[in-house]
C-alpha atoms as an extended CHARMM CRD file, in Angstrom:
* protein
*
       185  EXT
         1         1  MET       CA             80.7850000000      -89.1890000000       64.4780000000  PROA      1               0.0000000000
         2         2  THR       CA             77.3540000000      -90.5330000000       63.6320000000  PROA      2               0.0000000000
         3         3  SER       CA             76.7630000000      -93.5880000000       61.4840000000  PROA      3               0.0000000000
         4         4  GLN       CA             73.5210000000      -94.5420000000       59.8320000000  PROA      4               0.0000000000
         5         5  THR       CA             74.8100000000      -97.3660000000       57.6420000000  PROA      5               0.0000000000
         6         6  ARG       CA             72.1160000000      -99.7410000000       56.4500000000  PROA      6               0.0000000000
         7         7  GLY       CA             72.4760000000     -103.3040000000       55.1910000000  PROA      7               0.0000000000
         8         8  ALA       CA             70.9240000000     -104.7550000000       52.0460000000  PROA      8               0.0000000000
         9         9  ALA       CA             67.6330000000     -105.4830000000       53.8480000000  PROA      9               0.0000000000
        10        10  GLY       CA             67.5350000000     -102.0060000000       55.4160000000  PROA      10              0.0000000000
        11        11  GLU       CA             68.6700000000     -103.1450000000       58.8680000000  PROA      11              0.0000000000
        12        12  ARG       CA             71.0840000000     -100.9320000000       60.7930000000  PROA      12              0.0000000000
        13        13  VAL       CA             74.7090000000     -102.0440000000       60.5820000000  PROA      13              0.0000000000
        14        14  ALA       CA             76.9720000000     -101.2010000000       63.4970000000  PROA      14              0.0000000000
        15        15  SER       CA             80.1160000000      -99.3250000000       62.6070000000  PROA      15              0.0000000000
        16        16  PRO       CA             83.2450000000      -98.4110000000       64.5480000000  PROA      16              0.0000000000
        17        17  ALA       CA             81.7350000000      -95.0020000000       65.2970000000  PROA      17              0.0000000000
        18        18  ASP       CA             79.1240000000      -96.8150000000       67.3890000000  PROA      18              0.0000000000
        19        19  HSD       CA             81.7030000000      -98.3070000000       69.7450000000  PROA      19              0.0000000000
        20        20  LYS       CA             84.1930000000      -96.4580000000       71.9220000000  PROA      20              0.0000000000
        21        21  HSD       CA             86.7700000000      -99.2350000000       71.4350000000  PROA      21              0.0000000000
        22        22  HSD       CA             87.4890000000      -98.1440000000       67.8590000000  PROA      22              0.0000000000
        23        23  HSD       CA             89.5190000000      -95.2220000000       66.6160000000  PROA      23              0.0000000000
        24        24  SER       CA             88.1280000000      -92.4060000000       64.5310000000  PROA      24              0.0000000000
        25        25  SER       CA             88.1870000000      -92.7910000000       60.7680000000  PROA      25              0.0000000000
        26        26  THR       CA             90.5430000000      -89.8180000000       60.5090000000  PROA      26              0.0000000000
        27        27  ILE       CA             94.1320000000      -89.2490000000       61.4910000000  PROA      27              0.0000000000
        28        28  GLN       CA             94.7350000000      -86.1550000000       63.5980000000  PROA      28              0.0000000000
        29        29  GLY       CA             97.6120000000      -83.9510000000       62.5440000000  PROA      29              0.0000000000
        30        30  ALA       CA             98.3770000000      -80.4850000000       61.2340000000  PROA      30              0.0000000000
        31        31  ALA       CA             95.5390000000      -81.0020000000       58.7840000000  PROA      31              0.0000000000
        32        32  GLU       CA             92.8240000000      -83.5920000000       59.1610000000  PROA      32              0.0000000000
        33        33  GLN       CA             93.2930000000      -86.4140000000       56.6430000000  PROA      33              0.0000000000
        34        34  VAL       CA             91.2220000000      -89.4290000000       55.7610000000  PROA      34              0.0000000000
        35        35  ALA       CA             92.6740000000      -92.5950000000       57.2810000000  PROA      35              0.0000000000
        36        36  PRO       CA             94.4490000000      -94.8620000000       54.7830000000  PROA      36              0.0000000000
        37        37  ILE       CA             91.9180000000      -97.1840000000       53.1770000000  PROA      37              0.0000000000
        38        38  GLY       CA             91.8840000000      -98.9580000000       49.8440000000  PROA      38              0.0000000000
        39        39  PHE       CA             93.2850000000     -102.0330000000       48.2030000000  PROA      39              0.0000000000
        40        40  LEU       CA             96.7610000000     -103.2980000000       47.4040000000  PROA      40              0.0000000000
        41        41  PRO       CA             97.5820000000     -104.3420000000       43.8280000000  PROA      41              0.0000000000
        42        42  GLY       CA             96.3130000000     -107.8470000000       43.1240000000  PROA      42              0.0000000000
        43        43  THR       CA             93.2290000000     -107.5820000000       45.3470000000  PROA      43              0.0000000000
        44        44  LEU       CA             90.3570000000     -109.0750000000       43.3420000000  PROA      44              0.0000000000
        45        45  LEU       CA             87.1170000000     -107.0850000000       43.1420000000  PROA      45              0.0000000000
        46        46  LEU       CA             83.8100000000     -108.5800000000       42.0440000000  PROA      46              0.0000000000
        47        47  THR       CA             82.6310000000     -106.8210000000       38.8760000000  PROA      47              0.0000000000
        48        48  ARG       CA             80.1360000000     -107.3750000000       36.0810000000  PROA      48              0.0000000000
        49        49  GLN       CA             82.9150000000     -109.2970000000       34.2920000000  PROA      49              0.0000000000
        50        50  GLY       CA             83.7760000000     -111.4010000000       37.3620000000  PROA      50              0.0000000000
        51        51  ASP       CA             86.8230000000     -111.0180000000       39.6010000000  PROA      51              0.0000000000
        52        52  ARG       CA             89.2230000000     -108.3080000000       38.3910000000  PROA      52              0.0000000000
        53        53  PRO       CA             92.3880000000     -106.9590000000       40.0080000000  PROA      53              0.0000000000
        54        54  VAL       CA             91.8210000000     -103.5590000000       41.6000000000  PROA      54              0.0000000000
        55        55  GLU       CA             94.5250000000     -101.9700000000       39.4680000000  PROA      55              0.0000000000
        56        56  ALA       CA             92.4330000000     -102.7750000000       36.3350000000  PROA      56              0.0000000000
        57        57  ILE       CA             89.3460000000     -100.8890000000       37.6010000000  PROA      57              0.0000000000
        58        58  GLN       CA             88.5920000000      -97.5770000000       35.8800000000  PROA      58              0.0000000000
        59        59  PRO       CA             85.9670000000      -94.8870000000       36.5460000000  PROA      59              0.0000000000
        60        60  GLY       CA             82.7010000000      -96.0130000000       34.9600000000  PROA      60              0.0000000000
        61        61  ASP       CA             83.3580000000      -99.7400000000       35.5310000000  PROA      61              0.0000000000
        62        62  ASP       CA             80.4900000000     -101.7590000000       37.0050000000  PROA      62              0.0000000000
        63        63  ILE       CA             81.2110000000     -103.1660000000       40.4840000000  PROA      63              0.0000000000
        64        64  ILE       CA             78.9220000000     -105.5540000000       42.3470000000  PROA      64              0.0000000000
        65        65  SER       CA             77.8500000000     -104.2250000000       45.7380000000  PROA      65              0.0000000000
        66        66  ARG       CA             76.0240000000     -105.9020000000       48.5870000000  PROA      66              0.0000000000
        67        67  ASP       CA             73.7800000000     -102.8880000000       49.0770000000  PROA      67              0.0000000000
        68        68  PHE       CA             72.6610000000     -101.9460000000       45.5650000000  PROA      68              0.0000000000
        69        69  GLY       CA             73.7400000000     -104.7360000000       43.2080000000  PROA      69              0.0000000000
        70        70  LEU       CA             75.5610000000     -103.3450000000       40.1730000000  PROA      70              0.0000000000
        71        71  VAL       CA             77.0160000000      -99.8390000000       40.7110000000  PROA      71              0.0000000000
        72        72  LYS       CA             79.3550000000      -97.6190000000       38.7440000000  PROA      72              0.0000000000
        73        73  CYS       CA             82.7350000000      -96.7090000000       40.1440000000  PROA      73              0.0000000000
        74        74  HSD       CA             82.8170000000      -92.9010000000       39.9130000000  PROA      74              0.0000000000
        75        75  ALA       CA             86.4720000000      -92.2940000000       40.7340000000  PROA      75              0.0000000000
        76        76  VAL       CA             89.6720000000      -94.2480000000       41.2280000000  PROA      76              0.0000000000
        77        77  ASP       CA             92.3560000000      -92.6730000000       43.4150000000  PROA      77              0.0000000000
        78        78  GLN       CA             95.8200000000      -94.1120000000       43.7860000000  PROA      78              0.0000000000
        79        79  ARG       CA             98.1900000000      -93.1670000000       46.5470000000  PROA      79              0.0000000000
        80        80  ILE       CA            101.2470000000      -94.3240000000       48.3700000000  PROA      80              0.0000000000
        81        81  CYS       CA            101.1050000000      -94.1040000000       52.1380000000  PROA      81              0.0000000000
        82        82  THR       CA            102.5490000000      -95.7070000000       55.2360000000  PROA      82              0.0000000000
        83        83  ALA       CA             99.9760000000      -97.6510000000       57.2200000000  PROA      83              0.0000000000
        84        84  ARG       CA             99.6120000000     -100.7400000000       59.3570000000  PROA      84              0.0000000000
        85        85  ALA       CA             99.0240000000     -103.7970000000       57.1840000000  PROA      85              0.0000000000
        86        86  ILE       CA             96.5190000000     -106.4400000000       58.3040000000  PROA      86              0.0000000000
        87        87  TRP       CA             96.8550000000     -109.8970000000       56.7210000000  PROA      87              0.0000000000
        88        88  PHE       CA             93.8280000000     -112.2200000000       56.4670000000  PROA      88              0.0000000000
        89        89  ALA       CA             94.4060000000     -115.9400000000       55.8520000000  PROA      89              0.0000000000
        90        90  ALA       CA             92.1060000000     -117.6030000000       53.3240000000  PROA      90              0.0000000000
        91        91  GLY       CA             88.9220000000     -118.6500000000       55.1370000000  PROA      91              0.0000000000
        92        92  SER       CA             89.7540000000     -116.6800000000       58.3060000000  PROA      92              0.0000000000
        93        93  LEU       CA             86.2360000000     -115.1620000000       58.4210000000  PROA      93              0.0000000000
        94        94  GLY       CA             84.3430000000     -118.1610000000       57.0970000000  PROA      94              0.0000000000
        95        95  ASP       CA             84.5520000000     -120.9200000000       54.5220000000  PROA      95              0.0000000000
        96        96  THR       CA             85.4560000000     -118.6810000000       51.5620000000  PROA      96              0.0000000000
        97        97  ARG       CA             85.9190000000     -115.3360000000       53.2930000000  PROA      97              0.0000000000
        98        98  PRO       CA             88.3820000000     -114.3470000000       52.0800000000  PROA      98              0.0000000000
        99        99  GLU       CA             88.8010000000     -116.6750000000       49.1040000000  PROA      99              0.0000000000
       100       100  CYS       CA             92.5950000000     -116.2490000000       49.2420000000  PROA      100             0.0000000000
       101       101  ALA       CA             95.0210000000     -114.5340000000       51.5880000000  PROA      101             0.0000000000
       102       102  VAL       CA             94.5950000000     -110.7620000000       51.3970000000  PROA      102             0.0000000000
       103       103  THR       CA             96.2150000000     -107.7530000000       53.0690000000  PROA      103             0.0000000000
       104       104  LEU       CA             94.2740000000     -104.5900000000       53.9010000000  PROA      104             0.0000000000
       105       105  PRO       CA             95.2300000000     -101.3100000000       55.5580000000  PROA      105             0.0000000000
       106       106  ALA       CA             94.3170000000     -101.3140000000       59.2610000000  PROA      106             0.0000000000
       107       107  ASP       CA             91.5470000000      -98.7180000000       58.8310000000  PROA      107             0.0000000000
       108       108  GLN       CA             89.7570000000     -100.5000000000       55.9740000000  PROA      108             0.0000000000
       109       109  GLN       CA             86.2990000000     -101.4930000000       57.1960000000  PROA      109             0.0000000000
       110       110  VAL       CA             85.2020000000     -105.1310000000       56.8830000000  PROA      110             0.0000000000
       111       111  LEU       CA             81.5640000000     -106.2190000000       57.2010000000  PROA      111             0.0000000000
       112       112  LEU       CA             80.9580000000     -108.9860000000       59.7220000000  PROA      112             0.0000000000
       113       113  ARG       CA             77.7010000000     -110.9310000000       59.3760000000  PROA      113             0.0000000000
       114       114  ASP       CA             78.3030000000     -113.9400000000       61.6080000000  PROA      114             0.0000000000
       115       115  TRP       CA             78.7580000000     -114.8340000000       65.2560000000  PROA      115             0.0000000000
       116       116  ARG       CA             81.6350000000     -112.3410000000       65.5350000000  PROA      116             0.0000000000
       117       117  ALA       CA             79.2890000000     -109.3840000000       64.9710000000  PROA      117             0.0000000000
       118       118  LYS       CA             76.9580000000     -110.6410000000       67.6790000000  PROA      118             0.0000000000
       119       119  ALA       CA             79.7620000000     -111.5230000000       70.1200000000  PROA      119             0.0000000000
       120       120  MET       CA             81.7870000000     -108.3320000000       69.6340000000  PROA      120             0.0000000000
       121       121  PHE       CA             79.0450000000     -105.7470000000       69.0530000000  PROA      121             0.0000000000
       122       122  GLY       CA             75.7000000000     -107.2930000000       69.9750000000  PROA      122             0.0000000000
       123       123  GLN       CA             74.5340000000     -106.7420000000       66.3790000000  PROA      123             0.0000000000
       124       124  THR       CA             73.7340000000     -109.1480000000       63.5580000000  PROA      124             0.0000000000
       125       125  GLN       CA             76.0810000000     -107.1180000000       61.3200000000  PROA      125             0.0000000000
       126       126  ALA       CA             78.9640000000     -104.7520000000       62.0290000000  PROA      126             0.0000000000
       127       127  LEU       CA             81.3960000000     -102.6960000000       59.9570000000  PROA      127             0.0000000000
       128       128  VAL       CA             84.7320000000     -103.1180000000       61.7070000000  PROA      128             0.0000000000
       129       129  ARG       CA             88.2210000000     -101.7630000000       61.0970000000  PROA      129             0.0000000000
       130       130  ALA       CA             90.4690000000     -104.5650000000       59.8410000000  PROA      130             0.0000000000
       131       131  ALA       CA             92.7960000000     -103.9160000000       62.8070000000  PROA      131             0.0000000000
       132       132  ALA       CA             90.0040000000     -104.7670000000       65.2630000000  PROA      132             0.0000000000
       133       133  LEU       CA             89.8670000000     -108.3230000000       63.9100000000  PROA      133             0.0000000000
       134       134  VAL       CA             93.5100000000     -109.2400000000       64.5460000000  PROA      134             0.0000000000
       135       135  ASP       CA             93.7790000000     -112.5590000000       66.3820000000  PROA      135             0.0000000000
       136       136  GLY       CA             97.5160000000     -113.1360000000       65.9040000000  PROA      136             0.0000000000
       137       137  GLU       CA             97.0340000000     -116.3940000000       64.0020000000  PROA      137             0.0000000000
       138       138  TYR       CA             94.5520000000     -116.1900000000       61.1130000000  PROA      138             0.0000000000
       139       139  ILE       CA             94.4130000000     -112.4050000000       61.0210000000  PROA      139             0.0000000000
       140       140  ARG       CA             97.7590000000     -110.7420000000       61.7190000000  PROA      140             0.0000000000
       141       141  ASP       CA             99.0500000000     -107.2160000000       62.1450000000  PROA      141             0.0000000000
       142       142  LEU       CA            102.1430000000     -107.0440000000       59.9160000000  PROA      142             0.0000000000
       143       143  GLY       CA            103.1580000000     -103.6100000000       61.2320000000  PROA      143             0.0000000000
       144       144  GLN       CA            103.8090000000     -100.4000000000       59.3060000000  PROA      144             0.0000000000
       145       145  PHE       CA            104.4220000000     -100.7000000000       55.5760000000  PROA      145             0.0000000000
       146       146  GLU       CA            104.5650000000      -98.3460000000       52.6620000000  PROA      146             0.0000000000
       147       147  MET       CA            101.5280000000      -99.3030000000       50.5940000000  PROA      147             0.0000000000
       148       148  GLU       CA            100.3700000000      -98.4720000000       47.0980000000  PROA      148             0.0000000000
       149       149  LEU       CA             96.6030000000      -98.2400000000       47.5870000000  PROA      149             0.0000000000
       150       150  THR       CA             93.8260000000      -97.9820000000       45.0400000000  PROA      150             0.0000000000
       151       151  VAL       CA             90.7120000000      -96.2890000000       46.4240000000  PROA      151             0.0000000000
       152       152  LEU       CA             87.3940000000      -96.7500000000       44.6250000000  PROA      152             0.0000000000
       153       153  ARG       CA             84.7850000000      -94.0380000000       45.1300000000  PROA      153             0.0000000000
       154       154  PHE       CA             81.0400000000      -94.3570000000       44.6970000000  PROA      154             0.0000000000
       155       155  ASN       CA             78.1080000000      -91.9120000000       44.9890000000  PROA      155             0.0000000000
       156       156  LEU       CA             76.8670000000      -93.5350000000       48.2090000000  PROA      156             0.0000000000
       157       157  PRO       CA             78.4250000000      -95.4940000000       51.0610000000  PROA      157             0.0000000000
       158       158  LEU       CA             78.2240000000      -99.1840000000       50.2190000000  PROA      158             0.0000000000
       159       159  VAL       CA             79.8240000000     -102.5940000000       50.6820000000  PROA      159             0.0000000000
       160       160  ILE       CA             81.7590000000     -104.2730000000       47.8660000000  PROA      160             0.0000000000
       161       161  TYR       CA             83.4890000000     -107.6370000000       47.5200000000  PROA      161             0.0000000000
       162       162  ALA       CA             87.3010000000     -107.7680000000       47.6910000000  PROA      162             0.0000000000
       163       163  SER       CA             88.8730000000     -111.2290000000       47.3970000000  PROA      163             0.0000000000
       164       164  GLY       CA             85.7090000000     -112.6560000000       48.9630000000  PROA      164             0.0000000000
       165       165  LEU       CA             85.5770000000     -110.2070000000       51.8870000000  PROA      165             0.0000000000
       166       166  GLU       CA             82.7150000000     -107.7480000000       52.2300000000  PROA      166             0.0000000000
       167       167  VAL       CA             84.3840000000     -104.3630000000       52.6920000000  PROA      167             0.0000000000
       168       168  ALA       CA             83.2570000000     -100.7500000000       52.7680000000  PROA      168             0.0000000000
       169       169  GLY       CA             83.8210000000      -98.7480000000       49.6180000000  PROA      169             0.0000000000
       170       170  ALA       CA             85.5280000000      -95.3940000000       50.1090000000  PROA      170             0.0000000000
       171       171  PRO       CA             83.3100000000      -92.5940000000       51.3450000000  PROA      171             0.0000000000
       172       172  PRO       CA             81.8820000000      -90.5530000000       48.5230000000  PROA      172             0.0000000000
       173       173  SER       CA             83.7230000000      -87.3770000000       47.6190000000  PROA      173             0.0000000000
       174       174  ARG       CA             82.2640000000      -84.0780000000       48.8290000000  PROA      174             0.0000000000
       175       175  ALA       CA             81.0010000000      -83.3870000000       45.2990000000  PROA      175             0.0000000000
       176       176  ALA       CA             79.2240000000      -86.7560000000       45.1450000000  PROA      176             0.0000000000
       177       177  MET       CA             77.6090000000      -86.1510000000       48.5440000000  PROA      177             0.0000000000
       178       178  ARG       CA             76.1560000000      -82.8680000000       47.2420000000  PROA      178             0.0000000000
       179       179  SER       CA             74.8560000000      -84.6260000000       44.1410000000  PROA      179             0.0000000000
       180       180  SER       CA             71.5450000000      -86.4190000000       44.1750000000  PROA      180             0.0000000000
       181       181  ALA       CA             72.6350000000      -88.8890000000       41.4970000000  PROA      181             0.0000000000
       182       182  SER       CA             71.7280000000      -92.5520000000       41.8820000000  PROA      182             0.0000000000
       183       183  PRO       CA             74.5070000000      -95.0260000000       42.7990000000  PROA      183             0.0000000000
       184       184  LEU       CA             73.6820000000      -96.7990000000       39.5530000000  PROA      184             0.0000000000
       185       185  ASN       CA             74.6060000000      -93.8130000000       37.3540000000  PROA      185             0.0000000000
């Protein structure tokens, strides 16, 4: 898997695909499936109107991204799946990151932009699976849970704000990847 993720200033951002210590972003089985990513009900997303719970987001809503500023959410998928749950204490990744306790699926990517990125990956920034950040105290693996996840899809890969954490939006759908539309449309 090759990753060419770029940060807001155009610098390369390391991703789990760049490091052999991380698992693939897919689950191997009878049919290849995308790993469970998304947000639990109550997770607050930064939008044009301020923080809004993920379950209130609809296609066409304006979401604030790190990469492109204001972008339109092109699709909202909801699913129930069983996945490892990773709990982040408020402030576990910095003063207000996250702003409140939040739980993410283990495969949800989180953007690191502090000493952790440098120490763990030798990069100034790194997209990391939530599970890779578990420390047993401030970031905990809660084990397998059935989760109701809301997945937001955009035209391009980007980073959005969820309860104060910078997290990767869902990969664009195959149709969006074939389209040359701007992330702002």
